[in-house]
mmCIF file of N, CA and C in Angstrom:
data_model
loop_
_atom_site.group_PDB
_atom_site.id
_atom_site.type_symbol
_atom_site.label_atom_id
_atom_site.label_comp_id
_atom_site.label_asym_id
_atom_site.label_seq_id
_atom_site.Cartn_x
_atom_site.Cartn_y
_atom_site.Cartn_z
ATOM 1 N N VAL S 192 -10.647 -52.254 -6.476
ATOM 2 C CA VAL S 192 -10.625 -53.617 -6.956
ATOM 3 C C VAL S 192 -11.454 -53.692 -8.227
ATOM 4 N N THR S 193 -10.993 -54.464 -9.189
ATOM 5 C CA THR S 193 -11.716 -54.646 -10.447
ATOM 6 C C THR S 193 -11.897 -56.129 -10.715
ATOM 7 N N VAL S 194 -13.105 -56.519 -11.105
ATOM 8 C CA VAL S 194 -13.388 -57.894 -11.522
ATOM 9 C C VAL S 194 -14.038 -57.833 -12.900
ATOM 10 N N SER S 195 -13.966 -58.942 -13.639
ATOM 11 C CA SER S 195 -14.559 -58.996 -14.975
ATOM 12 C C SER S 195 -15.599 -60.101 -15.036
ATOM 13 N N LEU S 196 -16.652 -59.841 -15.793
ATOM 14 C CA LEU S 196 -17.684 -60.847 -16.008
ATOM 15 C C LEU S 196 -17.144 -61.959 -16.898
ATOM 16 N N PRO S 197 -17.774 -63.128 -16.896
ATOM 17 C CA PRO S 197 -17.321 -64.228 -17.755
ATOM 18 C C PRO S 197 -17.322 -63.833 -19.227
ATOM 19 N N ALA S 198 -16.341 -64.337 -19.974
ATOM 20 C CA ALA S 198 -16.203 -64.002 -21.391
ATOM 21 C C ALA S 198 -17.174 -64.766 -22.269
ATOM 22 N N SER S 199 -17.574 -65.975 -21.859
ATOM 23 C CA SER S 199 -18.448 -66.814 -22.691
ATOM 24 C C SER S 199 -19.626 -67.341 -21.877
ATOM 25 N N PRO S 200 -20.509 -66.435 -21.420
ATOM 26 C CA PRO S 200 -21.640 -66.898 -20.610
ATOM 27 C C PRO S 200 -22.710 -67.576 -21.472
ATOM 28 N N THR S 201 -23.588 -68.305 -20.798
ATOM 29 C CA THR S 201 -24.752 -68.925 -21.423
ATOM 30 C C THR S 201 -25.988 -68.211 -20.902
ATOM 31 N N VAL S 202 -26.988 -68.017 -21.764
ATOM 32 C CA VAL S 202 -28.233 -67.371 -21.333
ATOM 33 C C VAL S 202 -28.734 -68.071 -20.072
ATOM 34 N N GLY S 203 -29.061 -67.277 -19.062
ATOM 35 C CA GLY S 203 -29.528 -67.803 -17.785
ATOM 36 C C GLY S 203 -28.456 -67.835 -16.705
ATOM 37 N N ASP S 204 -27.176 -67.662 -17.090
ATOM 38 C CA ASP S 204 -26.108 -67.620 -16.091
ATOM 39 C C ASP S 204 -26.321 -66.440 -15.153
ATOM 40 N N VAL S 205 -26.042 -66.645 -13.879
ATOM 41 C CA VAL S 205 -26.176 -65.595 -12.867
ATOM 42 C C VAL S 205 -24.818 -65.402 -12.204
ATOM 43 N N VAL S 206 -24.433 -64.147 -12.036
ATOM 44 C CA VAL S 206 -23.202 -63.794 -11.332
ATOM 45 C C VAL S 206 -23.579 -62.820 -10.221
ATOM 46 N N THR S 207 -23.105 -63.096 -9.008
ATOM 47 C CA THR S 207 -23.306 -62.194 -7.881
ATOM 48 C C THR S 207 -21.942 -61.748 -7.391
ATOM 49 N N VAL S 208 -21.796 -60.436 -7.193
ATOM 50 C CA VAL S 208 -20.547 -59.864 -6.699
ATOM 51 C C VAL S 208 -20.864 -59.109 -5.421
ATOM 52 N N LYS S 209 -20.108 -59.393 -4.361
ATOM 53 C CA LYS S 209 -20.304 -58.721 -3.079
ATOM 54 C C LYS S 209 -18.989 -58.095 -2.654
ATOM 55 N N ALA S 210 -19.053 -56.830 -2.297
ATOM 56 C CA ALA S 210 -17.865 -56.110 -1.842
ATOM 57 C C ALA S 210 -17.576 -56.463 -0.391
ATOM 58 N N GLY S 211 -16.350 -56.295 -0.027
ATOM 59 C CA GLY S 211 -15.951 -56.457 1.369
ATOM 60 C C GLY S 211 -16.126 -55.143 2.111
ATOM 61 N N ASP S 212 -15.358 -54.972 3.144
ATOM 62 C CA ASP S 212 -15.410 -53.758 3.961
ATOM 63 C C ASP S 212 -14.606 -52.659 3.265
ATOM 64 N N LEU S 213 -15.236 -51.993 2.287
ATOM 65 C CA LEU S 213 -14.557 -50.946 1.522
ATOM 66 C C LEU S 213 -14.210 -49.772 2.417
ATOM 67 N N THR S 214 -12.993 -49.278 2.295
ATOM 68 C CA THR S 214 -12.592 -48.113 3.070
ATOM 69 C C THR S 214 -13.105 -46.855 2.392
ATOM 70 N N SER S 215 -13.002 -45.749 3.047
ATOM 71 C CA SER S 215 -13.494 -44.482 2.524
ATOM 72 C C SER S 215 -12.927 -44.194 1.137
ATOM 73 N N GLY S 216 -13.806 -43.975 0.177
ATOM 74 C CA GLY S 216 -13.393 -43.653 -1.179
ATOM 75 C C GLY S 216 -13.085 -44.852 -2.044
ATOM 76 N N ALA S 217 -13.052 -46.043 -1.471
ATOM 77 C CA ALA S 217 -12.766 -47.256 -2.249
ATOM 78 C C ALA S 217 -14.045 -47.733 -2.942
ATOM 79 N N ASN S 218 -13.875 -48.507 -3.995
ATOM 80 C CA ASN S 218 -15.019 -49.091 -4.671
ATOM 81 C C ASN S 218 -14.585 -50.337 -5.420
ATOM 82 N N LEU S 219 -15.573 -51.095 -5.864
ATOM 83 C CA LEU S 219 -15.334 -52.321 -6.611
ATOM 84 C C LEU S 219 -15.951 -52.129 -7.988
ATOM 85 N N ILE S 220 -15.162 -52.308 -9.039
ATOM 86 C CA ILE S 220 -15.638 -52.100 -10.407
ATOM 87 C C ILE S 220 -15.830 -53.460 -11.069
ATOM 88 N N ILE S 221 -16.992 -53.632 -11.703
ATOM 89 C CA ILE S 221 -17.304 -54.862 -12.428
ATOM 90 C C ILE S 221 -17.282 -54.517 -13.909
ATOM 91 N N ASN S 222 -16.304 -55.069 -14.628
ATOM 92 C CA ASN S 222 -16.131 -54.781 -16.060
ATOM 93 C C ASN S 222 -16.799 -55.844 -16.918
ATOM 94 N N ARG S 223 -17.197 -55.437 -18.082
ATOM 95 C CA ARG S 223 -17.737 -56.366 -19.066
ATOM 96 C C ARG S 223 -16.596 -57.116 -19.740
ATOM 97 N N GLN S 224 -16.942 -58.101 -20.552
ATOM 98 C CA GLN S 224 -15.988 -58.790 -21.412
ATOM 99 C C GLN S 224 -16.443 -58.586 -22.847
ATOM 100 N N GLY S 225 -15.532 -58.305 -23.761
ATOM 101 C CA GLY S 225 -15.892 -58.142 -25.170
ATOM 102 C C GLY S 225 -16.938 -57.059 -25.369
ATOM 103 N N SER S 226 -17.990 -57.385 -26.110
ATOM 104 C CA SER S 226 -19.032 -56.395 -26.406
ATOM 105 C C SER S 226 -20.228 -56.516 -25.472
ATOM 106 N N HIS S 227 -20.109 -57.317 -24.405
ATOM 107 C CA HIS S 227 -21.204 -57.443 -23.438
ATOM 108 C C HIS S 227 -21.419 -56.112 -22.726
ATOM 109 N N THR S 228 -22.635 -55.871 -22.292
ATOM 110 C CA THR S 228 -22.925 -54.708 -21.456
ATOM 111 C C THR S 228 -23.735 -55.157 -20.247
ATOM 112 N N VAL S 229 -23.758 -54.305 -19.225
ATOM 113 C CA VAL S 229 -24.573 -54.533 -18.032
ATOM 114 C C VAL S 229 -25.591 -53.407 -17.989
ATOM 115 N N ASP S 230 -26.837 -53.729 -18.293
ATOM 116 C CA ASP S 230 -27.884 -52.695 -18.388
ATOM 117 C C ASP S 230 -27.433 -51.534 -19.274
ATOM 118 N N GLY S 231 -26.736 -51.858 -20.355
ATOM 119 C CA GLY S 231 -26.297 -50.858 -21.312
ATOM 120 C C GLY S 231 -24.974 -50.177 -20.986
ATOM 121 N N GLU S 232 -24.385 -50.504 -19.847
ATOM 122 C CA GLU S 232 -23.132 -49.871 -19.421
ATOM 123 C C GLU S 232 -21.943 -50.805 -19.631
ATOM 124 N N GLU S 233 -20.758 -50.227 -19.813
ATOM 125 C CA GLU S 233 -19.540 -51.020 -19.978
ATOM 126 C C GLU S 233 -19.011 -51.546 -18.647
ATOM 127 N N ALA S 234 -19.337 -50.874 -17.556
ATOM 128 C CA ALA S 234 -18.890 -51.278 -16.223
ATOM 129 C C ALA S 234 -19.884 -50.748 -15.197
ATOM 130 N N ILE S 235 -19.921 -51.397 -14.051
ATOM 131 C CA ILE S 235 -20.719 -50.884 -12.934
ATOM 132 C C ILE S 235 -19.824 -50.850 -11.706
ATOM 133 N N ARG S 236 -20.251 -50.100 -10.710
ATOM 134 C CA ARG S 236 -19.401 -49.850 -9.541
ATOM 135 C C ARG S 236 -20.204 -50.073 -8.265
ATOM 136 N N ILE S 237 -19.593 -50.770 -7.312
ATOM 137 C CA ILE S 237 -20.155 -50.899 -5.969
ATOM 138 C C ILE S 237 -19.328 -49.982 -5.074
ATOM 139 N N GLU S 238 -20.001 -49.049 -4.414
ATOM 140 C CA GLU S 238 -19.305 -48.064 -3.593
ATOM 141 C C GLU S 238 -19.546 -48.245 -2.098
ATOM 142 N N SER S 239 -20.577 -49.002 -1.719
ATOM 143 C CA SER S 239 -20.929 -49.169 -0.313
ATOM 144 C C SER S 239 -20.238 -50.388 0.293
ATOM 145 N N PRO S 240 -19.718 -50.261 1.515
ATOM 146 C CA PRO S 240 -19.142 -51.425 2.172
ATOM 147 C C PRO S 240 -20.172 -52.563 2.236
ATOM 148 N N PHE S 241 -19.747 -53.743 1.866
ATOM 149 C CA PHE S 241 -20.566 -54.955 1.864
ATOM 150 C C PHE S 241 -21.741 -54.891 0.887
ATOM 151 N N GLY S 242 -21.726 -53.937 -0.053
ATOM 152 C CA GLY S 242 -22.749 -53.862 -1.094
ATOM 153 C C GLY S 242 -22.632 -55.052 -2.031
ATOM 154 N N ALA S 243 -23.728 -55.388 -2.711
ATOM 155 C CA ALA S 243 -23.726 -56.537 -3.620
ATOM 156 C C ALA S 243 -24.615 -56.258 -4.814
ATOM 157 N N VAL S 244 -24.353 -56.987 -5.911
ATOM 158 C CA VAL S 244 -25.183 -56.889 -7.103
ATOM 159 C C VAL S 244 -25.223 -58.279 -7.741
ATOM 160 N N SER S 245 -26.414 -58.649 -8.237
ATOM 161 C CA SER S 245 -26.586 -59.893 -8.987
ATOM 162 C C SER S 245 -26.982 -59.536 -10.406
ATOM 163 N N MET S 246 -26.396 -60.262 -11.363
ATOM 164 C CA MET S 246 -26.663 -60.026 -12.777
ATOM 165 C C MET S 246 -26.999 -61.349 -13.449
ATOM 166 N N VAL S 247 -27.912 -61.303 -14.414
ATOM 167 C CA VAL S 247 -28.260 -62.493 -15.184
ATOM 168 C C VAL S 247 -27.995 -62.203 -16.655
ATOM 169 N N TYR S 248 -27.457 -63.193 -17.353
ATOM 170 C CA TYR S 248 -27.185 -63.060 -18.791
ATOM 171 C C TYR S 248 -28.469 -63.414 -19.520
ATOM 172 N N VAL S 249 -29.102 -62.426 -20.168
ATOM 173 C CA VAL S 249 -30.444 -62.623 -20.729
ATOM 174 C C VAL S 249 -30.470 -62.914 -22.221
ATOM 175 N N VAL S 250 -29.527 -62.389 -22.962
ATOM 176 C CA VAL S 250 -29.463 -62.577 -24.414
ATOM 177 C C VAL S 250 -28.061 -62.179 -24.851
ATOM 178 N N ALA S 251 -27.672 -62.546 -26.053
ATOM 179 C CA ALA S 251 -26.317 -62.260 -26.536
ATOM 180 C C ALA S 251 -25.872 -60.845 -26.188
ATOM 181 N N ASN S 252 -24.726 -60.758 -25.518
ATOM 182 C CA ASN S 252 -24.073 -59.488 -25.166
ATOM 183 C C ASN S 252 -24.836 -58.632 -24.148
ATOM 184 N N ASN S 253 -25.741 -59.219 -23.381
ATOM 185 C CA ASN S 253 -26.587 -58.415 -22.519
ATOM 186 C C ASN S 253 -26.767 -59.033 -21.129
ATOM 187 N N TRP S 254 -26.127 -58.428 -20.134
ATOM 188 C CA TRP S 254 -26.338 -58.758 -18.729
ATOM 189 C C TRP S 254 -27.352 -57.785 -18.156
ATOM 190 N N ARG S 255 -28.208 -58.248 -17.255
ATOM 191 C CA ARG S 255 -29.178 -57.383 -16.580
ATOM 192 C C ARG S 255 -29.017 -57.519 -15.064
ATOM 193 N N ILE S 256 -29.096 -56.401 -14.368
ATOM 194 C CA ILE S 256 -29.067 -56.414 -12.910
ATOM 195 C C ILE S 256 -30.437 -56.870 -12.417
ATOM 196 N N VAL S 257 -30.425 -57.803 -11.460
ATOM 197 C CA VAL S 257 -31.692 -58.303 -10.910
ATOM 198 C C VAL S 257 -31.834 -57.901 -9.471
#
């Protein structure tokens, strides 16, 4: 499964993504929009069943995992 972060976030916006019951070898990919990055990466991956990640938009083009 692939999801994308918002294209036009405002500083302080928070996004939380939680995976469901991922089967063996499955994962959830969180993609950036435009030139945004997540801790310097273009995408991040949740591989654990019911795993979750929260991100905050801290400055132009920069999401951080919290």
